[in-house]
């Protein structure tokens, strides 16, 4: 994996040429910060010219070393390009969704190795509203044949933006699927505490909560914020507070799924990052006191359990933009530094994500999260 | 984790369970949510566990599996598992040995959360090691499992019910499908177009025949308003009205009937359609089924049949027989012609009509033609039922089968009795004189032609008699045409009595008759004698008095006879000879007969040459006027008589006696007379300009034909006006015969001219009637004593008395008198002594040219 501080095509070309010399069957995964999205076409052209397979995504920012970067470019090399496919215009539900998942699985299956661990690495456009449902459908078909990890790309402004690309296309409302061979998935954690107050999302549509307890979602949200935390949230300060008071979807194992509200509609419905299933039992998470230490320990322990010691290895990390917003850039950066230090890894590459996919323990049901760190080794058994 | 968290998990799973209606999704979704909540990575559901043994192995069926790929592949299959694993209360089973019995090689599960489904099975949640949780999972899921057990039962009921419904539906659908298939096969196989219209008039069914008939494929017409496509626009309103009634009541003018309408094809062409419409109610709405058939061919066939039927009942008789000539059918015209009713003719053969006028050979030829050519036509005599034999025009046509065998004969026959009669009538009109019923000129010529040819062959002599009635014109003019016609008829009758049977009596025209006596004798002399005898008989017969219109009339003939034998004469030449002979008879005093004289013929030939020359003379202005002085008792010239002279470049001066009669006869006298008048008037104008001559008068002879012209008065007036001549100096000389021909007309014309100032002299007076009765009526100025009376004066006592009488008469009438032809002094003195000093003759001057006359004037 190679970070290029400047998105310069000439340097890019030189690097790829050099890699191609050593790895003729190579391919690359490119992580591009939103500020450099204009360079994607050039990148695609260089790769096409060199015959290098390329896929990639545009994120709000990149993670390089122990810091967030708005500029530059990550090129993650595959010595042999694995299966990668870009699917645009995903259907919302019903038979079209089933058919699309069937087609995706049919594409994947011929490339699944018989014995070795394989990770299905999914990069979604964050504007896809039904990622949770898509994961459910995938898990029903592939079950434990693969590990699951992934993140959401897109603009931090949550405005629609084509953010997934291959050598010829750049698309939105889609998913980029890669099969990472000899890979044991990712570890995910957020460390948000769970309050006692429960509410029920009585009307939802994808990632939009229309009603809570049969009342307009925002009305209940601001009432709970005031009752539980003494915070007066109105339409004017909604965007300022919402990131600090996300919803939690309660699970029996005590781990909640975080859903950060990111938009307030005129009718009082709330848009979240990530799908909220109908009838989900929600809790309003109090300006979570993030237990960074626990998070980092959980991640490192999980990775080590799956992959062995991390010392000197390359780590791929997706860090939730909402979490950075909640903690603040300084705390978030400190968290990155903590991970870097705690894990003794050689390289930390990654991106600021708009939602994360993974399991809190290895082999667990794949879930879509917010406000988490999702980490995996890059070429865990190869490098 | 508090109580509220448990409730949230249970609530979520309960909602999932309640949301499913089929067993497999129920189990799968429930497993999904339980894995989601518990962090167990895999789970399976087994239903219908057999027996209740708690040890050993039991055969199970895997009903659902989530999270384990290998298990997922075996859903629906049966395998054995330890009873200890699947039976028992809810528990966390950590017996690896038991778990190894699971049919999944890839995952080695170390722990299993067993959750019995109340009454019907078990759920096993699998993990390598137990996931962290603070909840007593074995207890908290019990209500959910109870709920799930009921849900499974409900889903099964539901599925069974749905299956039964599906089965019933499938059976019904199959039956419906078969029914529909039968219907579609019926519709597809139907030769007629079938269309079904719903209550909006839209096409709900359209079979292939309809597509072939109208040109619209089903996808082009189904669901569309039928009348917009297949009904001609002019019928839209009527269709809309009819359909509106149908929509509300299911009835209408077309429902239940078969009607003929006009259809419209996709290509815009129209065609006749037989339409049968029936109605039925479907879901409370009236629908219509129309069965349509293109009846263009039928219409054409009907037209053909109508034409054939009309043709069969035409004016021509039609008879149809089979190949054995047995009559199968006849039409009304046949019955009208033959007299046989259809039932009398059918079953007979055409021999029924045989007249026996034709021999066997005739019929043999007819049938040979029919068999060879398939057709015969010609005239045939047949016999009516009444026995009357009549002519008919018969066409016989043989009708052959596709194999060429004769199957029928069709005869068409026309009664040509009337045509034959008409032809005969036409022939009669063409060859016979209507009045006398005698052969006319045309038939005469034909027969004469034949006779001439026959005489050459036979060397026998025949005769042609040309008969002209001498005074027919007088009788015709004075007694009227009816009497004239009666005379002609009687003459014809009498002539018929004078000749032999076989001789031809003809009336070529007017009062002329011609008799052809053919084959009289091989001796010309004898033939002449016979002809003369017959001629004599004719003279005798025609001289007998005629009782016509209540009065007795007399008429005599002049007969010219020309003999013919091997003379080489043509018909025209022979007729001309007889004509000439007839003129000879006329010349001989009439009421007599003459044989053709070759000298007479020569004279006539000369006459013909002269006529031609006369015509040329007019054109070439060969005529001049000579003037003979008229003097008083003292020898003073009072005027002159203009006398016509013909100066022929070769013949020299031609005598008026030679050409005037010919000019009269040919009508050439008219242009000549006109010229004379104009020349005379021109001279009078010249004389009027000269004091020496202005008192002279000029006498001009007027011919009968000229005077009888209707515009004679105008001609004279015009000549005077053009010449600028004084009318009082012009004296017209008329003969008695001219004036008396039409006395009233003559008086009128003379009076009109008299008013212009023109004077009149009666020429040749004394040679005619010389009746006082007309003399007193005529506006005469002068009598001119004919030279024949003067010639023998004074010695001939008769002539002297006549001349004296004339002079006395003139004097008594107040008329002047002049004598012509005075050649001697003795004559002059006699005339002068008896009161006629005015004379004209060689004694004073012969007729001279104008220049000489001028000289004569100057010498006086």
PDB file of N, CA and C in Angstrom, chain B residues 384-411:
ATOM      1  N   UNK B 384     -95.246 -25.033 -84.675  1.00  0.00           N
ATOM      2  CA  UNK B 384     -95.810 -24.701 -83.375  1.00  0.00           C
ATOM      3  C   UNK B 384     -96.794 -25.782 -82.948  1.00  0.00           C
ATOM      4  N   UNK B 385     -97.195 -25.698 -81.679  1.00  0.00           N
ATOM      5  CA  UNK B 385     -98.187 -26.655 -81.188  1.00  0.00           C
ATOM      6  C   UNK B 385     -99.467 -26.557 -82.028  1.00  0.00           C
ATOM      7  N   UNK B 386     -99.737 -25.350 -82.507  1.00  0.00           N
ATOM      8  CA  UNK B 386    -100.952 -25.134 -83.311  1.00  0.00           C
ATOM      9  C   UNK B 386    -100.831 -25.753 -84.691  1.00  0.00           C
ATOM     10  N   UNK B 387     -99.639 -26.222 -85.040  1.00  0.00           N
ATOM     11  CA  UNK B 387     -99.432 -26.805 -86.350  1.00  0.00           C
ATOM     12  C   UNK B 387     -98.838 -25.825 -87.337  1.00  0.00           C
ATOM     13  N   UNK B 388     -98.843 -24.561 -86.963  1.00  0.00           N
ATOM     14  CA  UNK B 388     -98.295 -23.548 -87.861  1.00  0.00           C
ATOM     15  C   UNK B 388     -96.785 -23.735 -87.998  1.00  0.00           C
ATOM     16  N   UNK B 389     -96.345 -23.681 -89.231  1.00  0.00           N
ATOM     17  CA  UNK B 389     -94.904 -23.781 -89.458  1.00  0.00           C
ATOM     18  C   UNK B 389     -94.355 -22.367 -89.528  1.00  0.00           C
ATOM     19  N   UNK B 390     -93.287 -22.153 -88.861  1.00  0.00           N
ATOM     20  CA  UNK B 390     -92.745 -20.799 -88.765  1.00  0.00           C
ATOM     21  C   UNK B 390     -91.226 -20.869 -88.838  1.00  0.00           C
ATOM     22  N   UNK B 391     -90.633 -19.762 -89.283  1.00  0.00           N
ATOM     23  CA  UNK B 391     -89.163 -19.747 -89.353  1.00  0.00           C
ATOM     24  C   UNK B 391     -88.580 -19.265 -88.020  1.00  0.00           C
ATOM     25  N   UNK B 392     -87.499 -19.816 -87.643  1.00  0.00           N
ATOM     26  CA  UNK B 392     -86.822 -19.314 -86.440  1.00  0.00           C
ATOM     27  C   UNK B 392     -85.329 -19.325 -86.669  1.00  0.00           C
ATOM     28  N   UNK B 393     -84.667 -18.462 -85.902  1.00  0.00           N
ATOM     29  CA  UNK B 393     -83.197 -18.425 -85.916  1.00  0.00           C
ATOM     30  C   UNK B 393     -82.746 -19.201 -84.681  1.00  0.00           C
ATOM     31  N   UNK B 394     -81.992 -20.243 -84.918  1.00  0.00           N
ATOM     32  CA  UNK B 394     -81.658 -21.160 -83.831  1.00  0.00           C
ATOM     33  C   UNK B 394     -80.155 -21.181 -83.592  1.00  0.00           C
ATOM     34  N   UNK B 395     -79.778 -21.042 -82.299  1.00  0.00           N
ATOM     35  CA  UNK B 395     -78.388 -21.264 -81.868  1.00  0.00           C
ATOM     36  C   UNK B 395     -78.377 -22.511 -81.005  1.00  0.00           C
ATOM     37  N   UNK B 396     -77.490 -23.429 -81.294  1.00  0.00           N
ATOM     38  CA  UNK B 396     -77.358 -24.595 -80.419  1.00  0.00           C
ATOM     39  C   UNK B 396     -75.914 -24.652 -79.937  1.00  0.00           C
ATOM     40  N   UNK B 397     -75.744 -24.701 -78.618  1.00  0.00           N
ATOM     41  CA  UNK B 397     -74.395 -24.764 -78.040  1.00  0.00           C
ATOM     42  C   UNK B 397     -74.307 -26.017 -77.181  1.00  0.00           C
ATOM     43  N   UNK B 398     -73.225 -26.746 -77.361  1.00  0.00           N
ATOM     44  CA  UNK B 398     -72.998 -27.932 -76.538  1.00  0.00           C
ATOM     45  C   UNK B 398     -72.269 -27.517 -75.266  1.00  0.00           C
ATOM     46  N   UNK B 399     -72.747 -27.987 -74.116  1.00  0.00           N
ATOM     47  CA  UNK B 399     -72.085 -27.708 -72.836  1.00  0.00           C
ATOM     48  C   UNK B 399     -71.266 -28.936 -72.477  1.00  0.00           C
ATOM     49  N   UNK B 400     -69.997 -28.695 -72.197  1.00  0.00           N
ATOM     50  CA  UNK B 400     -69.119 -29.827 -71.905  1.00  0.00           C
ATOM     51  C   UNK B 400     -68.673 -29.796 -70.448  1.00  0.00           C
ATOM     52  N   UNK B 401     -68.418 -30.970 -69.906  1.00  0.00           N
ATOM     53  CA  UNK B 401     -67.886 -31.078 -68.550  1.00  0.00           C
ATOM     54  C   UNK B 401     -66.393 -30.789 -68.602  1.00  0.00           C
ATOM     55  N   UNK B 402     -65.796 -30.713 -67.388  1.00  0.00           N
ATOM     56  CA  UNK B 402     -64.345 -30.474 -67.339  1.00  0.00           C
ATOM     57  C   UNK B 402     -63.587 -31.563 -68.078  1.00  0.00           C
ATOM     58  N   UNK B 403     -64.214 -32.748 -68.128  1.00  0.00           N
ATOM     59  CA  UNK B 403     -63.545 -33.854 -68.824  1.00  0.00           C
ATOM     60  C   UNK B 403     -63.774 -33.776 -70.334  1.00  0.00           C
ATOM     61  N   UNK B 404     -64.570 -32.830 -70.772  1.00  0.00           N
ATOM     62  CA  UNK B 404     -64.782 -32.675 -72.206  1.00  0.00           C
ATOM     63  C   UNK B 404     -66.014 -33.394 -72.714  1.00  0.00           C
ATOM     64  N   UNK B 405     -66.731 -34.064 -71.826  1.00  0.00           N
ATOM     65  CA  UNK B 405     -67.932 -34.766 -72.272  1.00  0.00           C
ATOM     66  C   UNK B 405     -69.101 -33.791 -72.374  1.00  0.00           C
ATOM     67  N   UNK B 406     -69.917 -34.024 -73.399  1.00  0.00           N
ATOM     68  CA  UNK B 406     -71.098 -33.177 -73.533  1.00  0.00           C
ATOM     69  C   UNK B 406     -72.105 -33.571 -72.452  1.00  0.00           C
ATOM     70  N   UNK B 407     -72.522 -32.566 -71.698  1.00  0.00           N
ATOM     71  CA  UNK B 407     -73.487 -32.828 -70.624  1.00  0.00           C
ATOM     72  C   UNK B 407     -74.854 -32.253 -70.955  1.00  0.00           C
ATOM     73  N   UNK B 408     -74.860 -31.133 -71.679  1.00  0.00           N
ATOM     74  CA  UNK B 408     -76.124 -30.492 -71.998  1.00  0.00           C
ATOM     75  C   UNK B 408     -76.013 -29.825 -73.359  1.00  0.00           C
ATOM     76  N   UNK B 409     -77.184 -29.531 -73.895  1.00  0.00           N
ATOM     77  CA  UNK B 409     -77.256 -28.654 -75.060  1.00  0.00           C
ATOM     78  C   UNK B 409     -78.147 -27.479 -74.680  1.00  0.00           C
ATOM     79  N   UNK B 410     -77.718 -26.309 -75.089  1.00  0.00           N
ATOM     80  CA  UNK B 410     -78.526 -25.113 -74.851  1.00  0.00           C
ATOM     81  C   UNK B 410     -78.901 -24.536 -76.205  1.00  0.00           C
ATOM     82  N   UNK B 411     -80.182 -24.436 -76.425  1.00  0.00           N
ATOM     83  CA  UNK B 411     -80.644 -23.855 -77.681  1.00  0.00           C
ATOM     84  C   UNK B 411     -81.331 -22.537 -77.425  1.00  0.00           C
TER      85      UNK B 411
END
